[in-house]
mmCIF file of C-alpha atoms and ligand atoms in Angstrom:
data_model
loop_
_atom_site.group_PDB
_atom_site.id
_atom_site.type_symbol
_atom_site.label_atom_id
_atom_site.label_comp_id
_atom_site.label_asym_id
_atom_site.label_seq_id
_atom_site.Cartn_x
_atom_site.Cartn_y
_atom_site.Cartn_z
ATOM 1 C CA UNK A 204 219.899 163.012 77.915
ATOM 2 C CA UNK A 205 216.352 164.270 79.142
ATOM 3 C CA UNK A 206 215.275 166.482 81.567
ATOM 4 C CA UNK A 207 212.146 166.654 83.240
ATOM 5 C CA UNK A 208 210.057 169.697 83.913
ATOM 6 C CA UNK A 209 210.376 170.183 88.034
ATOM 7 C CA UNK A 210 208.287 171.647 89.641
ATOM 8 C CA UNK A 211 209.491 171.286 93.124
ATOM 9 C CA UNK A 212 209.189 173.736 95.714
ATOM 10 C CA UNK A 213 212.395 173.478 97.086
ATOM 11 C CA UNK A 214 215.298 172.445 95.971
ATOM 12 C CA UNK A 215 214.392 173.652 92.568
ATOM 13 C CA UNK A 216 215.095 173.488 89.018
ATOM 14 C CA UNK A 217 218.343 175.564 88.164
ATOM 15 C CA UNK A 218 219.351 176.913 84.751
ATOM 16 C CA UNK A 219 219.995 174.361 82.070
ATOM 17 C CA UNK A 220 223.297 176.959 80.905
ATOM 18 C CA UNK A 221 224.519 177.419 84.622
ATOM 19 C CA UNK A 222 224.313 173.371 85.068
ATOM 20 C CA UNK A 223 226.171 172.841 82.170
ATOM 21 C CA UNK A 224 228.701 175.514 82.757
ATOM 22 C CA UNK A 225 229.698 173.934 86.351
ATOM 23 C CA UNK A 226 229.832 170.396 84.337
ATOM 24 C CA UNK A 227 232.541 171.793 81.907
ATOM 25 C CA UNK A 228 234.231 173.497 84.584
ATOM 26 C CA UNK A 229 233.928 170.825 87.069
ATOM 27 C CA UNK A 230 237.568 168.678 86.232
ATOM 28 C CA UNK A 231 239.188 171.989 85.783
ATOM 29 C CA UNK A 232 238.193 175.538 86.772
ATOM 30 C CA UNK A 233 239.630 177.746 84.327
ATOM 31 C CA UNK A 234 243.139 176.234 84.344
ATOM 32 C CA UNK A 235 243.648 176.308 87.814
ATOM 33 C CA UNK A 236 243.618 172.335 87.706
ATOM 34 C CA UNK A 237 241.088 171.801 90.121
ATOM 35 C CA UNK A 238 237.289 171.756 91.243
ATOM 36 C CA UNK A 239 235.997 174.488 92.873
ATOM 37 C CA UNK A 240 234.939 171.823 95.805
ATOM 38 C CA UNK A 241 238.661 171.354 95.825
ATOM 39 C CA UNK A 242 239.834 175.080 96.365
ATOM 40 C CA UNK A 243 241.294 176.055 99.874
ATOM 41 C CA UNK A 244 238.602 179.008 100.043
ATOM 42 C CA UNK A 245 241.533 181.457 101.179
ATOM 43 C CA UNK A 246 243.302 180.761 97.996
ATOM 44 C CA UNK A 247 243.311 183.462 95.002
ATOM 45 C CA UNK A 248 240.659 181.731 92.794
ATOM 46 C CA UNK A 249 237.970 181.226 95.330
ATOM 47 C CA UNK A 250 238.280 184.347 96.937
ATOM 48 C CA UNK A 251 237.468 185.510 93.358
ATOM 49 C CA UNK A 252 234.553 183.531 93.059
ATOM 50 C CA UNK A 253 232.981 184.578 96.403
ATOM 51 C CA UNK A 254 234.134 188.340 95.658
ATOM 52 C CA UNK A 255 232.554 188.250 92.229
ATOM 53 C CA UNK A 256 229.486 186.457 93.477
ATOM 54 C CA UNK A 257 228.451 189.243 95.833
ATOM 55 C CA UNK A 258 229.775 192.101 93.502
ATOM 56 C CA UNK A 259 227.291 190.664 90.882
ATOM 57 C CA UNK A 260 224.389 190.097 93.529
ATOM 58 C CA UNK A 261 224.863 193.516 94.944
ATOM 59 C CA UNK A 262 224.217 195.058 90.872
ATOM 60 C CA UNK A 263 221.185 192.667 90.307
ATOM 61 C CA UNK A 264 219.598 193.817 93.679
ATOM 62 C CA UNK A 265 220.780 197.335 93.976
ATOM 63 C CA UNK A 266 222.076 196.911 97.033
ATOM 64 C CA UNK A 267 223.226 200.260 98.918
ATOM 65 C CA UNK A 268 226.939 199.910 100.416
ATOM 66 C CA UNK A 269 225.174 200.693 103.484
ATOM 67 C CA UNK A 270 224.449 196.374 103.577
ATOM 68 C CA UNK A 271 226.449 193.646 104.521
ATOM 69 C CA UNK A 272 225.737 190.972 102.053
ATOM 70 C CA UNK A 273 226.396 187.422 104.248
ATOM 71 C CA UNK A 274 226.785 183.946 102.473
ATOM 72 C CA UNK A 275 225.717 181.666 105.278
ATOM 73 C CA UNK A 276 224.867 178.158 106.019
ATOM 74 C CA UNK A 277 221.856 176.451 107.746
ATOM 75 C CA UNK A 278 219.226 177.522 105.668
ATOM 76 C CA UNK A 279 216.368 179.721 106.345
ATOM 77 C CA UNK A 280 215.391 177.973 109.261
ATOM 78 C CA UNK A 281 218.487 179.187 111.187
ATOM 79 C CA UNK A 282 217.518 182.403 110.241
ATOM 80 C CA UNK A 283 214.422 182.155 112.334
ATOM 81 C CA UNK A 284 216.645 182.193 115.795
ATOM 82 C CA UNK A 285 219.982 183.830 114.464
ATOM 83 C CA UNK A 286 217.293 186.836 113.446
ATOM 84 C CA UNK A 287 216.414 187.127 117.130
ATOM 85 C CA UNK A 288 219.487 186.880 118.888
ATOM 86 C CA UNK A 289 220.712 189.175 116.692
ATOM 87 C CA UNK A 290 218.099 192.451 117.057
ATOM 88 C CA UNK A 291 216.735 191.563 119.849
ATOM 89 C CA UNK A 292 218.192 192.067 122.972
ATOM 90 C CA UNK A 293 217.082 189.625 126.191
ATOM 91 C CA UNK A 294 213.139 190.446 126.859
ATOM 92 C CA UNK A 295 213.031 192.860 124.118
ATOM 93 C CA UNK A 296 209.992 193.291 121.730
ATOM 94 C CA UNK A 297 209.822 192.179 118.500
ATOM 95 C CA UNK A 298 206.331 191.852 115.924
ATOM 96 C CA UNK A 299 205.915 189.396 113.628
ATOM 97 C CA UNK A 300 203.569 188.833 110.519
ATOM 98 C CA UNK A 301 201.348 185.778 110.448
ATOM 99 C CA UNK A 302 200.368 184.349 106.558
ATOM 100 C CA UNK A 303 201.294 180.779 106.572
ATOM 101 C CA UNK A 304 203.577 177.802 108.065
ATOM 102 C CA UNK A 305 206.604 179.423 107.031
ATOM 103 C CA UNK A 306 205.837 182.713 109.078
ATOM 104 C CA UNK A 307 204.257 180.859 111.884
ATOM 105 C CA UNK A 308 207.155 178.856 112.156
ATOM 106 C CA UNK A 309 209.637 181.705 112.494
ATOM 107 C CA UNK A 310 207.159 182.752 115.028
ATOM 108 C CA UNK A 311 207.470 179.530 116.956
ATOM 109 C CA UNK A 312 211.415 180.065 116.977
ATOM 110 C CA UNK A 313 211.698 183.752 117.875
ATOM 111 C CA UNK A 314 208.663 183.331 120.552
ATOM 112 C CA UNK A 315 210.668 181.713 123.286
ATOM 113 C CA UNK A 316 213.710 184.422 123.192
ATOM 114 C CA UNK A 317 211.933 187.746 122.878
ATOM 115 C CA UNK A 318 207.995 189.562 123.942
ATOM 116 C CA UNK A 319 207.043 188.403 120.961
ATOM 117 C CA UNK A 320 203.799 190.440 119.259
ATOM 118 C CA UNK A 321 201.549 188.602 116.371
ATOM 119 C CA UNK A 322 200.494 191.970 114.829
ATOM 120 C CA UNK A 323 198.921 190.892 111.988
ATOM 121 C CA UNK A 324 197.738 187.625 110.845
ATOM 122 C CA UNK A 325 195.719 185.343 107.801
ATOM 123 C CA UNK A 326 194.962 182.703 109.725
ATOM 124 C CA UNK A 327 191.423 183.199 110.773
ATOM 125 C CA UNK A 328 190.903 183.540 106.422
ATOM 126 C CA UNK A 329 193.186 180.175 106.182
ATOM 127 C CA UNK A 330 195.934 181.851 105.321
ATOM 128 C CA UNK A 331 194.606 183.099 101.736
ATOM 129 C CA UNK A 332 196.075 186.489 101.695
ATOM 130 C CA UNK A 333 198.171 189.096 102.612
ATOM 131 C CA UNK A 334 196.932 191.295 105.148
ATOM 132 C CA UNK A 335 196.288 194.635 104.685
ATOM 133 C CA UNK A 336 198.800 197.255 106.364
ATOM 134 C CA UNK A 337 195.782 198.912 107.397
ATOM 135 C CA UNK A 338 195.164 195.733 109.757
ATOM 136 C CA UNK A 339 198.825 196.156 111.212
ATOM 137 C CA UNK A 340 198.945 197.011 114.790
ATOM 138 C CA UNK A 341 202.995 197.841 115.510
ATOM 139 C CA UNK A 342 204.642 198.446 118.338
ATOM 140 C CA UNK A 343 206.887 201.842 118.139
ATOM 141 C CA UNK A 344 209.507 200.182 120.731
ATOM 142 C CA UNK A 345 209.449 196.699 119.232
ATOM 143 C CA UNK A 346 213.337 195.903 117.854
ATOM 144 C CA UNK A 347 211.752 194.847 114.266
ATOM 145 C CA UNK A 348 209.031 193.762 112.118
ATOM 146 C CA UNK A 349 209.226 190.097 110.608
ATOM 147 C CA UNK A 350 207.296 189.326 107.473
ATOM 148 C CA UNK A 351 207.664 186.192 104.874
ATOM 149 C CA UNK A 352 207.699 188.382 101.811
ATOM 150 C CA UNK A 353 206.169 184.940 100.099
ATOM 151 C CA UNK A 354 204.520 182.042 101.425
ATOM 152 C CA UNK A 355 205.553 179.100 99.448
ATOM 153 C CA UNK A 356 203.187 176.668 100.331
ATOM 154 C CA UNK A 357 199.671 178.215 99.856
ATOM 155 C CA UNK A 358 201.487 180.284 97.324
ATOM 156 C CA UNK A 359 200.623 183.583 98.956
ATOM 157 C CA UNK A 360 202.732 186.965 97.829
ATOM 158 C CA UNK A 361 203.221 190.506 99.139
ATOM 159 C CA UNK A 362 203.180 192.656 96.126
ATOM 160 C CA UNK A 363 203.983 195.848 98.435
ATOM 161 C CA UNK A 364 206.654 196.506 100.642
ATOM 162 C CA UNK A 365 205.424 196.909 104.057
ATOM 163 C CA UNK A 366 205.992 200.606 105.742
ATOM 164 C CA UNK A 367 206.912 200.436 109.546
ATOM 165 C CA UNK A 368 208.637 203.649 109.813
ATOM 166 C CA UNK A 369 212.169 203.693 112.039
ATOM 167 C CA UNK A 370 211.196 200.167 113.105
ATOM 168 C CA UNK A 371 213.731 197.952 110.957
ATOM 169 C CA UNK A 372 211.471 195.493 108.779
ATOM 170 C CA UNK A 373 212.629 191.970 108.198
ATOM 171 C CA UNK A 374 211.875 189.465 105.468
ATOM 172 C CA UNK A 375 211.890 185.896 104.709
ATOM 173 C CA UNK A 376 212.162 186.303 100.973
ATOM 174 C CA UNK A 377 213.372 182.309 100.567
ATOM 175 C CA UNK A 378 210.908 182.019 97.684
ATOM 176 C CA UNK A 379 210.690 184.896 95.881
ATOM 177 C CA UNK A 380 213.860 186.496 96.140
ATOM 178 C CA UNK A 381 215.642 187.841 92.649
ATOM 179 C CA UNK A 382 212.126 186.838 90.832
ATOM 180 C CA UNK A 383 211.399 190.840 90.510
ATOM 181 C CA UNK A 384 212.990 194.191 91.796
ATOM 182 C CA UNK A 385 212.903 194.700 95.629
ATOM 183 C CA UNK A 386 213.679 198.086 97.110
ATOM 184 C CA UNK A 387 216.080 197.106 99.295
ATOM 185 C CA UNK A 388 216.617 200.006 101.412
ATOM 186 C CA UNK A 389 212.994 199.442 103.150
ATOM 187 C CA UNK A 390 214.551 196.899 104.619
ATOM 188 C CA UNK A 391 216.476 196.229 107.771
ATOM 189 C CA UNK A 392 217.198 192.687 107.020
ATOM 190 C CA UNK A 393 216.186 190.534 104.197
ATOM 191 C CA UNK A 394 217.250 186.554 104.322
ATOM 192 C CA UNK A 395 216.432 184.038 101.778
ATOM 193 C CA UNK A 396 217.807 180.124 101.596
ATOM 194 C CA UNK A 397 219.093 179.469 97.874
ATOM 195 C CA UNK A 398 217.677 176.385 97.088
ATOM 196 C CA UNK A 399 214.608 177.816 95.701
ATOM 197 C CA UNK A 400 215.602 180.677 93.405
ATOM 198 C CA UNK A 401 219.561 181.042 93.750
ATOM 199 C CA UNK A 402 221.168 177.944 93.616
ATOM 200 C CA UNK A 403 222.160 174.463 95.757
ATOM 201 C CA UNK A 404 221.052 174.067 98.793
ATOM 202 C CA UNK A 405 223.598 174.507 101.637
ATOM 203 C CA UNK A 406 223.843 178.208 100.914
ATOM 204 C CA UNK A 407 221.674 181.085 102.941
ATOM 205 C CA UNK A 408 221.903 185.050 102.059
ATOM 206 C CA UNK A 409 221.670 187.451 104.641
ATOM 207 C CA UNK A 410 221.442 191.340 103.604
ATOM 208 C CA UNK A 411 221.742 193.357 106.568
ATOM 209 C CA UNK A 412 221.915 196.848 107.485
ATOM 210 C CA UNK A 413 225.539 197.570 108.985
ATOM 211 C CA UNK A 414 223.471 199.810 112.008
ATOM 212 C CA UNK A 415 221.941 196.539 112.920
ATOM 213 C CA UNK A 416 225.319 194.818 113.666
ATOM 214 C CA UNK A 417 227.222 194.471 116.568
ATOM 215 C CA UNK A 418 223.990 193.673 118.419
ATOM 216 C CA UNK A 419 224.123 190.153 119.281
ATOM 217 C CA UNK A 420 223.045 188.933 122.690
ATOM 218 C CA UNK A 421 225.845 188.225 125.469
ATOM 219 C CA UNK A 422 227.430 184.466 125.055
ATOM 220 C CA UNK A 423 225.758 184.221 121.069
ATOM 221 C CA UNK A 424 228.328 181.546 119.517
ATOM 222 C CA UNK A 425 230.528 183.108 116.843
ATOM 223 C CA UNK A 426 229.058 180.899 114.538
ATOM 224 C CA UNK A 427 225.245 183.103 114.942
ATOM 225 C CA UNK A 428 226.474 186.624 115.313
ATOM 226 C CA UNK A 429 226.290 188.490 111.898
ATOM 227 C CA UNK A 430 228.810 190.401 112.534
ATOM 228 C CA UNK A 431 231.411 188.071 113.356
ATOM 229 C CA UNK A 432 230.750 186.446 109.692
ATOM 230 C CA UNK A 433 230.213 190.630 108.119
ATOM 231 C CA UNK A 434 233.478 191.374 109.340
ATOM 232 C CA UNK A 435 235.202 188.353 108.009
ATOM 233 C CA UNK A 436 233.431 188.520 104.205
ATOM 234 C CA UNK A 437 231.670 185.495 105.555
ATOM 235 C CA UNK A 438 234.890 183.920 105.757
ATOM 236 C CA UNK A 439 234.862 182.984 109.208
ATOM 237 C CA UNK A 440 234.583 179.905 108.526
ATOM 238 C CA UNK A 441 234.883 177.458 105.621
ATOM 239 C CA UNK A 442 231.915 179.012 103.661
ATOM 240 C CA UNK A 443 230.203 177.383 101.409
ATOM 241 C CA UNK A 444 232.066 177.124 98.642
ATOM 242 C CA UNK A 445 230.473 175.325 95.818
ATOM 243 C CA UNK A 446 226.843 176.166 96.247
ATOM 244 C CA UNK A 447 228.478 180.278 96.026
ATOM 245 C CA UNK A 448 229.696 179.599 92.944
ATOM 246 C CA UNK A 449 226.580 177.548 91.645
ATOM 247 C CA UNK A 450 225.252 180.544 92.825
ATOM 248 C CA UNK A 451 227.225 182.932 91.589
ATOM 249 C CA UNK A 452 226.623 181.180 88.204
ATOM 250 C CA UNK A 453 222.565 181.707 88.198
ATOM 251 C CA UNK A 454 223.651 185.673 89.104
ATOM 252 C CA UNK A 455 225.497 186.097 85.780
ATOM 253 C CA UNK A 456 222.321 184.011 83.939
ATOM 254 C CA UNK A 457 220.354 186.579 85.232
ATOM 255 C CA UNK A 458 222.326 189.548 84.376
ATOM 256 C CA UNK A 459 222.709 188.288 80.851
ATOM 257 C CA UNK A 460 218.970 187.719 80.966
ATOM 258 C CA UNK A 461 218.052 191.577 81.204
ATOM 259 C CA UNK A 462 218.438 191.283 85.141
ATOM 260 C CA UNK A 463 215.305 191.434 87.487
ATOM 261 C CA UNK A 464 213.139 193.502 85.484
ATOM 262 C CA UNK A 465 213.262 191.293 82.803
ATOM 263 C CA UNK A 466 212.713 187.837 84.769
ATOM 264 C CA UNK A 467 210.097 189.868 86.456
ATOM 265 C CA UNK A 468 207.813 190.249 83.220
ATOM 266 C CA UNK A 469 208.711 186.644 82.153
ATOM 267 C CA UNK A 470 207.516 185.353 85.636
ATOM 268 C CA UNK A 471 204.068 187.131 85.508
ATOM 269 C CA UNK A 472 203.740 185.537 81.730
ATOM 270 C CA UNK A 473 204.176 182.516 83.351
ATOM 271 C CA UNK A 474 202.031 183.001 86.358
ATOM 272 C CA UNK A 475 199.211 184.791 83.786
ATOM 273 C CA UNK A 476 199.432 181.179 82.177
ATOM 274 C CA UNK A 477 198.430 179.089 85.103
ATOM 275 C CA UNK A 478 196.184 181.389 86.922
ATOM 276 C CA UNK A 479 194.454 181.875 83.982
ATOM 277 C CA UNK A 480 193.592 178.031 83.340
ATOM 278 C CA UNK A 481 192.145 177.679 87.002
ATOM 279 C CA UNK A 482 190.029 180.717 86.696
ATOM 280 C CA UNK A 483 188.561 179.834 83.743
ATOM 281 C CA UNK A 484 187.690 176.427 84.843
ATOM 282 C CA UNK A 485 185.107 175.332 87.400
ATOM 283 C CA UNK A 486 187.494 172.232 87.673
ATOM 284 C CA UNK A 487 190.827 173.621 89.005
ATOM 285 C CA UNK A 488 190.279 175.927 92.389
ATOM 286 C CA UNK A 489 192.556 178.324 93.837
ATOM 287 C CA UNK A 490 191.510 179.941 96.901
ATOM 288 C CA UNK A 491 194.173 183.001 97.671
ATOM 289 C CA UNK A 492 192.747 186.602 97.137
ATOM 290 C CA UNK A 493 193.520 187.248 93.465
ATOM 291 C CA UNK A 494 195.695 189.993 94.187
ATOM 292 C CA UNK A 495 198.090 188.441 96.477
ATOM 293 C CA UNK A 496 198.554 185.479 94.576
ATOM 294 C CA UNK A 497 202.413 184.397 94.544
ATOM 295 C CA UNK A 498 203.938 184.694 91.205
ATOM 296 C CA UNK A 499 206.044 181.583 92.584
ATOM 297 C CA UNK A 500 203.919 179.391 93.959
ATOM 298 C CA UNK A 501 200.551 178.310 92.301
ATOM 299 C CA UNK A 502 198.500 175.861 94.785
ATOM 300 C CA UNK A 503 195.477 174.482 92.783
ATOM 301 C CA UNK A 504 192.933 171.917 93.888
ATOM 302 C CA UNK A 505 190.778 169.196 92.019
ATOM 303 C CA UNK A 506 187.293 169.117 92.459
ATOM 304 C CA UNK A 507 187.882 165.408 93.943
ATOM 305 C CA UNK A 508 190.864 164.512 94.940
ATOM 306 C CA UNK A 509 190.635 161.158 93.879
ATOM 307 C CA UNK A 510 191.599 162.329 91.296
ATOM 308 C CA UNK A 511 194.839 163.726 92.059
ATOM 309 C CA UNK A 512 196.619 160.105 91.620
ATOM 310 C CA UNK A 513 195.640 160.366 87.999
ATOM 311 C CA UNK A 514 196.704 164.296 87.494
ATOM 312 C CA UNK A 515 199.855 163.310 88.537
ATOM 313 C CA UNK A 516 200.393 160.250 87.192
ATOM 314 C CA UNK A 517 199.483 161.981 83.507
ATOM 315 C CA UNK A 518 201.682 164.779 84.334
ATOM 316 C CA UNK A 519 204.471 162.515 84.661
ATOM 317 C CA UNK A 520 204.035 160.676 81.741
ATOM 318 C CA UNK A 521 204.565 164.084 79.644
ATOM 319 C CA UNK A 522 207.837 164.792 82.369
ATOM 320 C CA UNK A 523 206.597 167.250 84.348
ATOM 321 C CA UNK A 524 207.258 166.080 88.111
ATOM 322 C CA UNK A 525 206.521 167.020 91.625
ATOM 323 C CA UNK A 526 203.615 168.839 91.079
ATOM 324 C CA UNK A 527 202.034 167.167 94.814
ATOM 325 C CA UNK A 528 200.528 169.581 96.909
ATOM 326 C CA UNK A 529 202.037 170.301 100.474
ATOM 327 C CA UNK A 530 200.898 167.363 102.979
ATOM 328 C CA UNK A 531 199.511 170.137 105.044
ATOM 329 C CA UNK A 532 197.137 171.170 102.094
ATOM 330 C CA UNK A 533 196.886 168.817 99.635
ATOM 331 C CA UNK A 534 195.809 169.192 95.841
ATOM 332 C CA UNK A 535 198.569 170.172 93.198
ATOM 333 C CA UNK A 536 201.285 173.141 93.774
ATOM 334 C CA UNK A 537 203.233 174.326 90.760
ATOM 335 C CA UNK A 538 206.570 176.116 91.803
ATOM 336 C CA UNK A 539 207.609 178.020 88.731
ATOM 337 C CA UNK A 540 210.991 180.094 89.781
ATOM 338 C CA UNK A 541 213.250 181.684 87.371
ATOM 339 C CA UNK A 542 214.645 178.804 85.959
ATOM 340 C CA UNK A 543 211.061 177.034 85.253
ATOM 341 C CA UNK A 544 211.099 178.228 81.258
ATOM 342 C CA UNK A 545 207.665 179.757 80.262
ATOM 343 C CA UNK A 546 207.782 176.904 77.775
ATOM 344 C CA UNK A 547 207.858 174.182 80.791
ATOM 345 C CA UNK A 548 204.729 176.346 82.154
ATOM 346 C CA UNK A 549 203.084 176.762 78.786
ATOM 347 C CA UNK A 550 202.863 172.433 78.362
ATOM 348 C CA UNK A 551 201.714 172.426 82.065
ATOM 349 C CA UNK A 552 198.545 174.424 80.929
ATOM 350 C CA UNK A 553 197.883 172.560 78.394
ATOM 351 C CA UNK A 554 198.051 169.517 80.369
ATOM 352 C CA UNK A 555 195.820 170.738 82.778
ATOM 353 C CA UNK A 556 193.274 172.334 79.885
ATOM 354 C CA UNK A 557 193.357 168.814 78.318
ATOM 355 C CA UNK A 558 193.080 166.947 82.222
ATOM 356 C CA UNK A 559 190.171 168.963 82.527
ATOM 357 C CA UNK A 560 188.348 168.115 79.322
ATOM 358 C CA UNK A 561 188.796 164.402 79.808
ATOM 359 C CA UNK A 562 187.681 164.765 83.904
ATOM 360 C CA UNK A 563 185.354 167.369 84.069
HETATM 361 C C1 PLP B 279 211.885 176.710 102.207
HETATM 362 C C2 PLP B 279 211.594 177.871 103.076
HETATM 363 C C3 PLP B 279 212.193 178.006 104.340
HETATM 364 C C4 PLP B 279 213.097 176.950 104.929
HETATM 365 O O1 PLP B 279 214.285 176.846 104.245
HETATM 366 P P1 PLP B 279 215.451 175.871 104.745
HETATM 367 O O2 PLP B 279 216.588 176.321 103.902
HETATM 368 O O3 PLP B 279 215.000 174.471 104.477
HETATM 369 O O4 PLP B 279 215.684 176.105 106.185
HETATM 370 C C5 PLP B 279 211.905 179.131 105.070
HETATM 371 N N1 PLP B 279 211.088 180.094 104.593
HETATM 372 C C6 PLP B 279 210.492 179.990 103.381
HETATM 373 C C7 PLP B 279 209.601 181.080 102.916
HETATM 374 C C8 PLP B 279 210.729 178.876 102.590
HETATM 375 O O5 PLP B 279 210.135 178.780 101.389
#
């Protein structure tokens, strides 16, 4: 067997330990004679799974009872209009954040059902950093604040929690969640898809405010109103099942890790490693303001990107894959979540110290 070092943005590398835990329990979970894909998810054992998932979620994140804790599907991107119809009642205000595609895209969803407010945006500095709060103009009446907490694909990061006083704030935290302690009670709403730092795709987490449910516009489908799936444990409907447990796997990893403080000071080792290469070079470029750099993320550019065919194709040859740059912005991206070992990150920089000498 070999594995590669991935660097993908999305779905991600996951644990080597929680892998090879759901391969030895995948004939047989625990004597129960079955796969967890294969468990009616009303019976004992997954209801155990699910229950223990969130219980150990709720200690990693210090989550107050005060939130609902959802295990939903559609990713992110449902997220975008589910947020809406949700906090926002018909006409209502709401203010969004603008850093990046993701953000502008759950601005392009939300914009149509709501008097919607861009109160701060990047995009006149291309989207390289995090605006100030300074530059924040908020509405008192508006129903919430949206945010992505970390742009994945020019690899920008808030390193602050926004303050927007009784206004409920809202996050897209999809690539940065569990990678360091969040203060969740700043919060109204924080959502996150898994497939970057929690687990298979399939699976999106919701943590919600219980004041903010019960709010959903007239005729919302069951299906999109949070507090049909709060009430029910998400349980609604079929959840799902495996990608919970996956997940609930990674949340145990963690916790035996040292939990989020820990995997916090290993992911700024790692980032230290990479950011360090392209700022001592005059070969590797990356343009985000060097404090709102994403700890996640690393975008880098050659100084010719004919070049790029040849980066990759060397990177490859040592296993280290999907290092491509978004189409939108080209040049090399690194995605280094939790499960990217500073080891993985350690050959990358020497790769790219040893790319350099031969290209520069
Ligand atoms: C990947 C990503 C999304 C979209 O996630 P899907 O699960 O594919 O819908 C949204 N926001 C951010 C910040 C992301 O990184």
């Amino acid at each position: 067997m070999s594995r590669v070092l991935n660097f993908s943005a999305g779905p991600a590398v996951l644990p080597e330990e929680v892998l090879a835990q759901a391969g030895d329990e995948m004939l047989d979970w625990r004597g129960s004679g079955m796969c967890v894909m294969e468990m009616s998810h009303r019976g004992k054992e997954y209801m155990e799974i699910h229950a223990q998932a969130e219980r150990d979620l709720r200690e990693l994140l210090a989550i107050p009872s005060r939130y609902k804790v959802l295990f939903l599907q559609g990713g992110a991107s449902l997220q975008f209009g589910m947020l809406p119809i949700n906090l926002c009642p018909p006409g209502g205000k709401v203010d969004y954040v603008v850093t990046g595609e993701w953000s502008k895209k759950a601005v392009k969803e939300a914009a149509p059902l709501c008097d919607l407010h861009i109160v701060a945006s990047s995009e006149d500095r291309k989207f390289t950093c995090a605006p100030a709060q300074g530059e924040w103009r908020l509405r008192k009446d508006a129903a919430y604040v949206h945010y992505c907490s970390n742009e994945t694909i020019r690899g920008v990061e808030f390193h602050w929690v926004p303050s927007t006083g009784d206004v409920p704030l809202v996050a897209d935290a999809s690539s940065h969640i569990l990678s360091r302690p969040l203060e969740v009670s700043k919060f109204g709403l924080i959502y996150a898809g898994a497939q970057k730092n929690i687990g298979p795709a399939g699976l999106a987490i919701v943590i919600v405010r219980d004041d903010l449910l019960g709010r959903a516009r007239p005729g919302t489908p069951s299906m999109l109103d949070y507090k049909v799936h709060a009430d029910a444990d998400s349980m609604s409907n079929t959840p799902p099942t495996f990608a919970v447990y996956v997940a609930g796997l990674v949340f145990k990893w963690l916790k035996r890790l040292g939990g989020l403080s820990a995997i916090e000071q290993q992911n700024i080792e790692k980032a230290k490693l990479l950011y360090d290469v392209i700022d001592a070079s005059r070969f590797y470029h990356n343009p985000v303001d060097k404090r709102d750099r994403s700890r996640m993320n690393v975008p880098f550019t050659l100084p010719d990107e004919r070049l790029d065919e040849a980066f990759l194709k060397g990177a490859k040859e040592r296993g280290m894959i999907q290092l491509k740059g978004h189409r939108s912005v080209g040049g090399m991206r690194a995605s280094i979540y939790n499960a990217m070992p500073v080891e993985g990150v350690r050959r990358l920089a020497e790769f790219m110290r040893e790319f350099e000498n031969r290209h520069g």
